[in-house]
XYZ file of C-alpha atoms in Angstrom:
681
model
C 123.713 101.706 95.572
C 120.747 99.343 95.542
C 117.290 100.401 96.621
C 114.991 97.571 97.683
C 111.317 98.255 97.070
C 110.254 97.278 100.612
C 110.642 93.603 99.606
C 107.921 94.199 97.022
C 109.724 93.386 93.825
C 113.030 93.825 92.025
C 115.517 96.440 93.101
C 116.797 99.438 91.193
C 120.530 100.063 91.103
C 121.890 103.610 91.243
C 125.464 104.915 91.158
C 127.118 105.659 94.470
C 126.748 109.219 95.731
C 129.790 111.339 94.903
C 132.193 111.392 97.842
C 134.623 114.019 96.532
C 134.533 117.075 94.274
C 134.085 116.396 90.557
C 135.189 118.647 87.710
C 133.522 118.755 84.300
C 136.329 120.064 82.133
C 136.561 121.848 78.779
C 132.789 122.055 78.483
C 130.560 124.639 76.824
C 128.161 125.963 79.466
C 124.606 127.003 78.592
C 123.806 128.874 81.822
C 120.195 129.744 80.831
C 120.426 133.173 82.471
C 120.188 134.532 78.940
C 120.585 133.240 75.390
C 124.315 132.532 75.402
C 127.023 129.855 75.547
C 130.182 130.096 77.674
C 132.901 128.140 75.820
C 135.696 126.043 77.314
C 134.682 126.155 80.961
C 135.448 123.875 83.873
C 132.628 123.394 86.363
C 133.434 121.995 89.808
C 130.629 120.368 91.780
C 130.856 119.369 95.431
C 128.217 117.883 97.727
C 125.500 118.432 95.138
C 126.241 122.122 94.511
C 128.232 124.108 91.951
C 131.398 125.294 93.658
C 133.320 126.886 90.790
C 132.792 127.913 87.158
C 135.681 129.360 85.215
C 137.827 129.188 82.097
C 139.387 125.741 81.933
C 142.876 127.222 81.895
C 142.338 128.880 85.286
C 140.571 126.166 87.318
C 142.685 123.582 89.137
C 141.268 120.054 89.226
C 143.988 118.499 91.385
C 142.574 115.781 93.644
C 139.223 115.705 91.848
C 137.530 113.122 89.698
C 136.931 114.546 86.231
C 134.508 114.261 83.337
C 135.782 115.370 79.938
C 133.227 117.796 78.530
C 135.026 118.499 75.274
C 132.564 119.134 72.444
C 129.714 118.817 74.952
C 127.207 121.313 76.368
C 126.294 121.604 80.051
C 122.954 123.098 81.073
C 120.460 122.924 83.960
C 118.465 119.746 84.449
C 114.910 119.756 83.120
C 111.690 120.036 85.125
C 108.403 118.293 84.345
C 105.877 120.484 86.109
C 102.847 118.198 85.826
C 103.269 114.525 86.704
C 101.475 111.825 88.672
C 104.385 110.000 90.291
C 103.601 106.577 91.786
C 105.747 103.726 90.479
C 109.377 102.917 91.312
C 110.545 102.805 87.704
C 109.452 106.372 87.024
C 112.628 107.722 88.619
C 114.646 105.750 86.072
C 112.683 107.191 83.149
C 112.842 110.752 84.446
C 116.575 110.682 85.181
C 117.486 108.919 81.929
C 115.834 111.807 80.085
C 117.486 114.563 82.096
C 114.468 115.387 84.267
C 115.897 116.363 87.648
C 112.744 117.864 89.212
C 109.046 117.039 88.973
C 105.901 118.624 90.354
C 103.501 115.906 91.463
C 99.918 117.019 90.882
C 97.838 114.826 93.215
C 99.614 114.386 96.506
C 99.415 111.892 99.350
C 101.566 111.098 102.414
C 103.380 108.699 100.067
C 104.817 111.721 98.217
C 105.837 113.495 101.412
C 107.838 110.406 102.388
C 109.308 110.117 98.885
C 110.285 113.773 99.127
C 112.006 113.125 102.469
C 113.965 110.174 101.077
C 115.229 112.265 98.171
C 116.183 115.178 100.429
C 118.129 112.749 102.627
C 119.713 111.279 99.460
C 118.369 107.833 100.173
C 117.260 108.110 96.539
C 119.017 110.250 93.922
C 115.929 111.885 92.480
C 114.373 113.522 90.695
C 113.619 116.209 93.267
C 109.897 116.328 93.909
C 107.497 119.139 94.717
C 103.974 117.986 95.473
C 100.569 119.576 95.542
C 97.953 118.541 98.031
C 95.386 115.884 97.295
C 92.858 117.234 94.808
C 90.046 119.310 96.306
C 86.851 118.997 94.288
C 83.110 119.200 94.701
C 82.633 115.425 94.851
C 84.421 112.532 96.525
C 85.952 109.899 94.248
C 86.954 107.730 97.213
C 90.637 107.895 96.266
C 93.296 108.922 98.767
C 94.336 111.775 96.471
C 90.843 113.273 96.263
C 88.951 115.305 98.880
C 85.453 116.780 98.679
C 84.602 120.280 99.906
C 80.838 120.714 100.211
C 80.919 124.342 101.335
C 83.215 127.297 102.100
C 83.753 126.349 105.755
C 84.739 122.795 104.842
C 86.995 124.171 102.097
C 88.852 126.395 104.551
C 89.265 123.546 107.063
C 90.556 121.137 104.418
C 92.959 123.701 102.947
C 94.346 124.652 106.349
C 94.851 121.007 107.282
C 96.686 120.280 104.017
C 98.944 123.292 104.510
C 99.744 122.138 108.038
C 100.436 118.664 106.683
C 103.289 120.001 104.532
C 102.010 120.039 100.947
C 103.596 122.791 98.878
C 100.626 123.843 96.733
C 96.854 123.342 96.780
C 95.267 121.650 93.771
C 91.635 122.200 92.729
C 89.484 120.588 90.063
C 86.480 121.214 87.835
C 83.458 120.650 90.080
C 84.012 123.435 92.608
C 81.699 126.417 92.886
C 83.237 129.869 92.652
C 82.339 130.488 96.304
C 84.201 127.371 97.446
C 87.185 128.201 95.219
C 87.345 131.646 96.809
C 87.364 130.083 100.290
C 90.211 127.751 99.276
C 92.239 130.597 97.781
C 91.656 132.797 100.823
C 92.877 130.131 103.253
C 95.790 129.154 101.006
C 96.885 132.789 100.870
C 96.921 132.923 104.672
C 99.058 129.773 104.664
C 101.408 131.109 101.974
C 100.469 128.514 99.358
C 99.635 128.832 95.677
C 96.335 127.429 94.332
C 96.712 125.582 91.048
C 94.710 123.136 88.952
C 91.733 123.140 86.609
C 89.583 126.212 86.199
C 86.178 125.213 87.667
C 83.493 124.496 85.082
C 81.279 127.316 86.379
C 84.002 129.988 86.149
C 86.030 131.775 83.514
C 89.787 132.127 83.880
C 89.303 135.774 84.794
C 86.813 134.922 87.547
C 89.150 132.275 88.963
C 92.051 134.734 88.893
C 89.942 137.373 90.633
C 89.298 135.057 93.619
C 92.974 134.104 93.938
C 93.864 131.236 91.593
C 97.313 131.835 90.085
C 98.143 128.761 88.014
C 96.146 126.713 85.495
C 96.645 123.224 84.062
C 95.877 121.986 80.516
C 94.306 125.337 79.461
C 91.051 123.683 80.570
C 88.222 126.159 80.000
C 90.358 129.048 78.754
C 87.852 129.403 75.907
C 85.000 130.312 78.280
C 84.056 133.919 77.556
C 86.507 133.986 74.643
C 84.611 132.471 71.723
C 83.967 134.572 68.600
C 81.239 137.178 68.962
C 77.775 135.688 68.716
C 78.910 132.118 69.413
C 77.515 130.566 72.582
C 79.258 127.792 74.489
C 76.854 124.807 74.313
C 77.821 123.438 77.726
C 80.355 123.535 80.519
C 82.106 120.164 80.558
C 85.362 120.339 78.624
C 85.093 116.757 77.315
C 81.577 116.977 75.868
C 81.360 116.698 72.085
C 79.381 119.921 71.687
C 81.938 121.937 73.663
C 84.901 120.405 71.830
C 83.338 121.106 68.430
C 82.558 124.695 69.423
C 86.139 125.369 70.562
C 87.514 123.588 67.481
C 85.905 126.305 65.347
C 88.248 128.835 66.920
C 88.381 131.465 69.643
C 88.334 135.247 69.753
C 92.084 135.762 69.454
C 91.911 139.405 70.525
C 90.042 138.402 73.695
C 92.594 135.660 74.395
C 95.361 138.206 73.861
C 93.785 140.560 76.410
C 93.527 137.692 78.906
C 97.155 136.725 78.224
C 98.300 140.304 78.808
C 96.412 140.378 82.108
C 97.998 137.075 83.185
C 101.426 138.463 82.297
C 100.807 141.570 84.417
C 99.567 139.481 87.380
C 102.167 136.704 86.967
C 99.499 134.019 86.502
C 100.931 130.772 85.147
C 99.817 128.140 82.642
C 101.047 124.564 82.234
C 99.457 123.562 78.883
C 100.494 119.842 78.750
C 100.038 119.790 74.966
C 101.689 116.370 74.692
C 98.961 114.616 76.644
C 96.168 116.553 74.960
C 97.499 115.511 71.568
C 97.786 111.806 72.306
C 95.722 110.597 75.268
C 92.568 109.752 73.307
C 94.110 107.732 70.471
C 93.118 104.049 70.154
C 95.405 101.803 72.193
C 96.936 99.754 69.365
C 97.415 102.798 67.160
C 99.030 104.749 69.979
C 101.525 102.189 71.251
C 102.564 101.238 67.704
C 103.001 104.838 66.549
C 106.495 106.133 65.656
C 106.549 108.265 68.824
C 105.902 105.317 71.173
C 106.812 102.039 69.488
C 110.493 102.283 70.501
C 109.826 103.265 74.141
C 106.610 101.454 75.070
C 108.750 98.624 76.474
C 109.447 100.918 79.427
C 105.754 101.087 80.395
C 104.860 98.509 83.094
C 102.214 95.979 82.100
C 99.915 97.338 84.826
C 100.189 100.748 83.170
C 99.368 99.297 79.756
C 96.290 97.601 81.220
C 95.142 100.904 82.692
C 95.682 102.626 79.350
C 93.592 99.932 77.640
C 90.726 100.324 80.125
C 90.596 104.054 79.380
C 90.684 103.666 75.585
C 87.779 105.871 74.408
C 87.598 104.177 71.000
C 85.964 101.165 72.685
C 83.109 103.206 74.165
C 79.617 103.448 72.726
C 79.619 107.005 71.368
C 80.525 108.733 68.053
C 84.238 108.332 68.682
C 85.627 109.311 65.278
C 83.617 112.530 65.148
C 84.699 113.330 68.717
C 88.348 112.546 67.919
C 88.399 114.698 64.781
C 86.995 117.620 66.760
C 89.501 116.959 69.566
C 92.425 117.243 67.131
C 91.079 120.510 65.724
C 90.607 121.819 69.253
C 94.233 120.934 70.048
C 95.366 123.085 67.122
C 93.437 125.963 68.691
C 95.176 125.337 72.028
C 98.592 125.425 70.331
C 97.599 128.780 68.848
C 96.652 129.965 72.354
C 100.050 128.877 73.717
C 101.680 131.040 71.062
C 99.548 134.026 72.086
C 100.326 133.502 75.777
C 104.027 133.459 74.960
C 103.845 136.557 72.767
C 102.103 138.498 75.535
C 104.605 137.394 78.177
C 102.234 135.195 80.208
C 104.488 132.692 82.035
C 104.432 129.077 80.842
C 105.653 125.769 82.285
C 106.609 122.496 80.624
C 104.466 119.688 82.021
C 103.290 116.409 80.523
C 100.649 114.816 82.824
C 102.377 111.447 83.049
C 101.245 108.689 83.506
C 98.073 109.499 81.599
C 97.415 107.351 78.512
C 100.123 107.191 75.861
C 102.511 109.517 77.677
C 105.812 108.019 78.885
C 107.716 109.634 81.740
C 110.812 111.614 80.792
C 110.493 111.049 77.059
C 107.358 113.205 77.102
C 109.320 116.275 78.256
C 111.246 116.298 74.984
C 107.964 116.034 73.089
C 106.560 118.995 75.007
C 109.668 121.074 74.310
C 109.127 120.329 70.612
C 105.467 121.357 70.978
C 106.554 124.677 72.468
C 108.904 125.389 69.566
C 106.090 124.453 67.159
C 103.962 127.071 68.939
C 106.491 129.739 67.960
C 109.202 129.698 70.627
C 112.928 129.574 70.004
C 114.813 126.658 71.607
C 116.057 129.018 74.321
C 112.545 130.275 75.068
C 111.179 126.730 75.242
C 114.038 125.590 77.485
C 113.349 128.438 79.901
C 109.909 126.876 80.483
C 111.647 123.697 81.718
C 114.489 125.312 83.697
C 114.540 128.922 84.893
C 110.781 129.496 84.825
C 109.883 126.467 86.998
C 112.441 127.667 89.558
C 110.885 131.149 89.510
C 107.381 129.670 89.740
C 108.387 127.785 92.898
C 110.208 130.771 94.399
C 113.526 128.899 94.189
C 115.481 130.898 91.611
C 118.320 131.369 94.094
C 118.666 127.593 94.454
C 118.413 126.117 90.950
C 117.292 126.793 87.388
C 120.532 128.243 85.981
C 124.153 127.127 85.925
C 125.798 129.405 88.482
C 128.149 129.118 91.430
C 126.375 128.246 94.666
C 123.348 126.696 92.986
C 122.345 123.044 92.979
C 124.394 120.946 90.598
C 121.360 119.454 88.865
C 122.856 119.405 85.384
C 122.687 117.575 82.070
C 125.486 117.046 79.547
C 124.331 117.143 75.920
C 126.205 116.128 72.748
C 125.192 119.289 70.870
C 124.102 122.861 71.409
C 120.442 122.845 72.521
C 120.111 126.514 71.574
C 120.578 125.433 67.957
C 118.495 122.250 68.157
C 116.466 121.206 71.156
C 116.430 117.647 69.779
C 120.006 117.123 70.975
C 118.642 116.703 74.518
C 117.011 113.392 73.605
C 120.386 111.613 73.799
C 122.257 112.856 76.860
C 125.848 112.040 77.759
C 125.430 112.388 81.541
C 123.094 113.588 84.299
C 124.101 115.136 87.629
C 121.457 115.350 90.359
C 121.357 115.609 94.151
C 125.022 114.676 94.537
C 124.884 111.713 92.110
C 126.535 111.315 88.712
C 124.917 109.156 86.023
C 127.054 108.272 83.013
C 125.472 107.262 79.710
C 126.110 103.659 80.721
C 124.288 104.253 84.008
C 121.333 105.819 82.199
C 121.100 102.927 79.738
C 121.249 100.495 82.642
C 118.328 102.272 84.324
C 116.266 102.094 81.135
C 117.058 98.431 80.566
C 116.246 97.593 84.169
C 112.916 99.392 83.934
C 112.070 97.486 80.749
C 112.790 94.193 82.559
C 110.811 94.891 85.738
C 107.641 93.096 84.641
C 109.433 89.811 84.067
C 110.745 89.969 87.642
C 107.418 90.554 89.432
C 106.730 87.708 91.860
C 103.474 87.374 93.788
C 105.028 85.243 96.501
C 102.627 83.838 99.069
C 103.556 85.122 102.547
C 102.951 82.927 105.549
C 99.842 83.758 107.562
C 98.092 82.108 110.456
C 100.959 81.750 112.923
C 99.368 83.699 115.766
C 97.172 82.330 118.545
C 97.985 78.881 119.897
C 94.622 77.980 121.469
C 92.205 77.556 118.572
C 89.134 75.458 117.934
C 89.723 75.198 114.181
C 91.854 76.667 111.409
C 91.196 77.169 107.711
C 93.734 78.509 105.210
C 93.737 79.217 101.501
C 95.000 81.362 98.635
C 93.396 83.018 95.622
C 95.025 84.262 92.436
C 93.864 87.711 91.297
C 93.517 87.949 87.524
C 92.625 90.452 84.836
C 92.056 88.576 81.604
C 94.992 86.210 81.137
C 97.295 88.099 83.511
C 97.901 87.368 87.167
C 97.946 90.760 88.889
C 97.957 89.694 92.523
C 97.502 86.995 95.127
C 95.482 86.791 98.343
C 96.556 84.454 101.143
C 94.352 84.014 104.205
C 93.941 82.151 107.465
C 90.783 81.824 109.599
C 90.996 80.649 113.193
C 88.103 80.223 115.597
C 88.751 80.568 119.302
C 87.042 78.484 122.009
C 84.799 81.456 122.903
C 83.473 81.657 119.332
C 85.531 84.666 118.278
C 87.407 84.716 114.985
C 90.985 85.665 114.100
C 91.279 86.517 110.396
C 94.653 87.139 108.771
C 94.892 88.101 105.134
C 97.700 89.283 102.865
C 97.102 90.762 99.417
C 100.170 91.232 97.195
C 99.335 92.968 93.922
C 100.456 95.428 91.281
C 98.549 98.235 89.660
C 99.161 101.177 87.362
C 96.524 103.711 88.278
C 96.955 107.415 87.554
C 95.863 108.694 90.969
C 96.979 105.847 93.223
C 99.998 103.811 94.242
C 101.657 101.882 91.442
C 104.091 99.033 91.376
C 103.970 95.917 93.517
C 102.547 96.391 96.998
C 101.220 94.420 99.938
C 98.217 94.955 102.183
C 98.216 92.851 105.354
C 95.184 92.773 107.626
C 94.455 91.088 110.936
C 90.897 91.067 112.284
C 89.522 89.976 115.618
C 85.794 89.389 115.148
C 82.966 88.685 117.551
C 80.972 85.456 117.073
C 78.460 87.475 114.995
C 81.416 88.579 112.780
C 81.364 92.231 113.856
C 84.755 93.862 114.356
C 86.450 93.974 117.744
C 89.763 95.120 116.321
C 91.228 95.558 112.849
C 94.848 96.187 111.930
C 95.898 97.086 108.380
C 99.454 97.547 107.122
C 99.929 98.892 103.577
C 103.432 98.500 102.128
C 104.698 100.219 98.983
C 108.148 100.743 97.519
C 108.458 104.018 99.456
C 107.422 102.735 102.881
C 104.397 101.616 104.830
C 101.370 102.960 106.650
C 99.591 101.323 109.561
C 95.972 101.696 110.679
C 94.263 100.228 113.752
C 90.516 100.232 114.416
C 89.399 99.341 117.949
C 85.917 98.945 119.445
C 85.725 100.628 122.851
C 83.471 100.011 125.853
C 80.923 102.507 124.533
C 80.489 100.485 121.322
C 82.190 103.142 119.213
C 85.348 102.735 117.166
C 88.658 104.519 117.577
C 90.771 104.800 114.406
C 94.498 105.464 114.674
C 96.705 105.775 111.606
C 100.405 106.342 110.993
C 101.104 107.522 107.441
C 104.127 106.666 105.319
C 106.000 109.762 106.469
C 105.397 108.998 110.163
C 102.542 111.458 110.654
C 100.061 110.119 113.214
C 96.400 111.004 113.428
C 93.312 109.738 115.219
C 89.553 109.879 114.803
C 86.436 108.376 116.353
C 83.659 106.633 114.460
C 80.424 106.890 116.398
C 78.686 103.675 115.413
C 77.379 100.376 116.668
C 79.533 97.277 115.974
C 80.368 96.985 112.278
C 80.991 94.124 109.885
C 84.149 94.114 107.737
C 83.565 94.916 104.067
C 85.225 92.926 101.236
C 87.971 95.510 100.650
C 89.065 95.062 104.254
C 89.142 91.259 104.089
C 88.075 89.449 100.946
C 87.952 86.069 102.675
C 85.401 87.179 105.289
C 82.498 87.254 102.825
C 82.070 83.433 102.713
C 81.644 83.562 106.505
C 79.051 86.314 106.104
C 77.265 84.230 103.459
C 77.176 81.232 105.788
C 75.860 83.467 108.557
C 73.196 84.891 106.251
C 72.062 81.398 105.201
C 71.949 80.072 108.754
C 70.331 83.100 110.350
C 68.200 84.440 107.506
C 70.358 87.547 107.593
C 69.964 89.414 104.323
C 68.994 92.913 105.354
C 71.283 95.906 104.918
C 73.871 96.259 107.670
C 76.626 98.727 108.421
C 80.195 97.748 107.667
C 83.625 99.336 107.862
C 86.337 99.683 105.295
C 89.883 100.901 105.834
C 90.757 102.077 102.363
C 92.656 104.891 100.692
C 93.893 106.102 104.068
C 90.389 106.469 105.474
C 88.054 104.633 107.832
C 84.595 104.684 106.274
C 81.193 103.352 107.253
C 79.370 101.754 104.332
C 76.156 99.815 103.803
C 76.647 96.085 103.186
C 74.108 93.605 101.857
C 74.745 89.879 101.606
C 72.223 88.425 99.175
C 71.779 85.706 96.592
C 73.081 86.537 93.154
C 69.733 85.753 91.479
C 66.084 85.516 92.444
C 66.032 81.723 92.589
C 66.434 79.889 95.872
C 69.374 77.508 95.900
C 68.585 73.841 96.458
C 70.532 70.992 97.926
C 72.747 69.301 95.380
C 73.292 72.355 93.182
C 76.739 72.086 91.613
C 77.334 75.811 91.973
C 75.544 78.672 93.635
C 76.370 82.362 93.927
C 75.971 85.085 96.526
C 76.977 88.692 96.307
C 78.235 91.323 98.688
C 76.770 94.688 97.693
C 78.643 97.651 99.178
C 77.003 101.079 99.017
C 78.826 104.306 99.763
C 76.570 107.235 98.970
C 75.658 106.901 95.295
C 78.552 104.508 94.676
C 77.722 100.802 94.545
C 80.248 97.962 94.296
C 79.208 94.345 93.805
C 81.412 91.392 94.727
C 80.023 88.082 93.453
C 81.161 84.830 95.080
C 80.544 81.516 93.326
C 80.552 78.427 95.554
C 80.998 74.797 94.581
C 78.693 72.117 95.976
C 81.053 71.488 98.909
C 80.728 75.126 99.993
C 84.198 76.195 98.845
C 84.683 79.416 96.867
C 85.387 78.633 93.212
C 85.450 82.194 91.871
C 85.115 85.821 92.989
C 84.407 88.639 90.548
C 84.314 92.406 90.943
C 84.381 94.496 87.781
C 87.249 93.368 85.529
C 88.986 91.436 88.309
C 88.547 87.758 89.069
C 89.914 85.732 91.982
C 90.282 81.955 91.667
C 91.719 79.390 94.101
C 95.418 78.653 93.773
C 95.877 75.018 92.820
């Protein structure tokens, strides 16, 4: 079974879905209903479910394919309950490590479509549960981030996300307690759990009291629980003063009382110790460490670039002091995990992939080891990756233990994981969603993932084959670069019509490895119809990823207002109106339009701020656009090079695109932050 990534890169190859019952014979079953092993069993799976479990001597396997489980141990597949799932190769890494279910922690329509494909068995897995986009007190501009500026807005957003089909609501640090309460109230009406970071202004107890029932990373658990007489010097969990204060220790009795209360109220924690321990190490030290050096080849180059950009050791602050305090704080958090476990507060294994220096799938085994280091037995740690996630999701009747009638999401280990959890690092086979992966299949997935970067091809698609009656045509292509690496390519065509209107076609093929946005190779294709003054008559944007595509159309109506229609990756259609006068396109909508705007500004002395439109991150937004010279000097005839910039303002956010022109008026370079675009020779 080959899965093409929407023509956006190399394919992944999966085994064919099982077409007949399969029997795993003579195997020791670790059912995970309690701390026990059932020896010499035969387990029959059919259509993705467990049909029969019994002593091998009493189960007939006539007419079935078989897997010899002698001297092997069969147990439920593992769950990673905190991931950010974006790139195609992540499925390979999860499955190769026995992860058969993930909880995605910053959702988008992309994940709803991915979920549908897995349910329909167009992809084998892992199964995916997804939260909503993050709701916070500020707007990052990303498609996975929504701002709630008051209780009414919070209720509207939460209700809309529930209607949209997300399975949980995720919140973050900047919310007020009043807004959090509004979110929790609406989510309760919609039957959804609220999970995420405890807001900076609240204690865990306050957040629980207004309805929050699951916490990530233990963020802020120390608030109100420091030793008597010690004041918290701030609220932000990453500030040096706060980290140093927590590193000195917490009031363990107070933490124990909180843990007991969470146990009584069934309030969950997903500590993600593996990411807390490693995410702030220097890049070279991290990727060459014993824990990563042998698996870093599986991290896409776009992911490595993102890790490097976020390396805190390169920032201008007392890094070593901060890092030392961070490590001591992590020891305190491990102590807290032990207390939570002792008091019976429910815990989940989660790893926060693809945050820095955390590799999908492999990180689950690290987190299991962290849980045993915090005082759990192997069985107790494994429960946090099997039966407890199923209970947390209200799906204990469907999966989480090895039992007849439940999903056959199973892993075959070479040794008894109840004796040593390390045996799960080298699995013999994985069964998920009606598919069977042998060790050879798993190795093939890993090797294919390691080779993906060498197969990325930024092919130049053909553009400019539309209208036949044109006054002139101009075409070109730019290579997008970060340092020495090509990370994308823009191909464009400009056509002027006899009436002075413009037809702009542009295709941008690129790869990225962001934590909260699409990863892998993708293509954005835009077609603009512009008035002679370059304002938008109509804009069409198609965004293709390995999961599918979305399509947005912006149309100017007779009343000089815009109508925006969008069809998301999962087929959901929605519409909105933008009440505005005619708008210019901004550089993120069409990079190649800016030289036309520069020419217009030079010819018409047009340098004042104007309104523009961007179709980005699933939204239509009105922004302020300024086209101005890059320095205070006036360019003169005969200059070899001159530069103009497009300044885009969205609230307090400002983005500057600088265009350098050669003496013949052609673009020789475009820069925006770390990215540079240069003409393709």
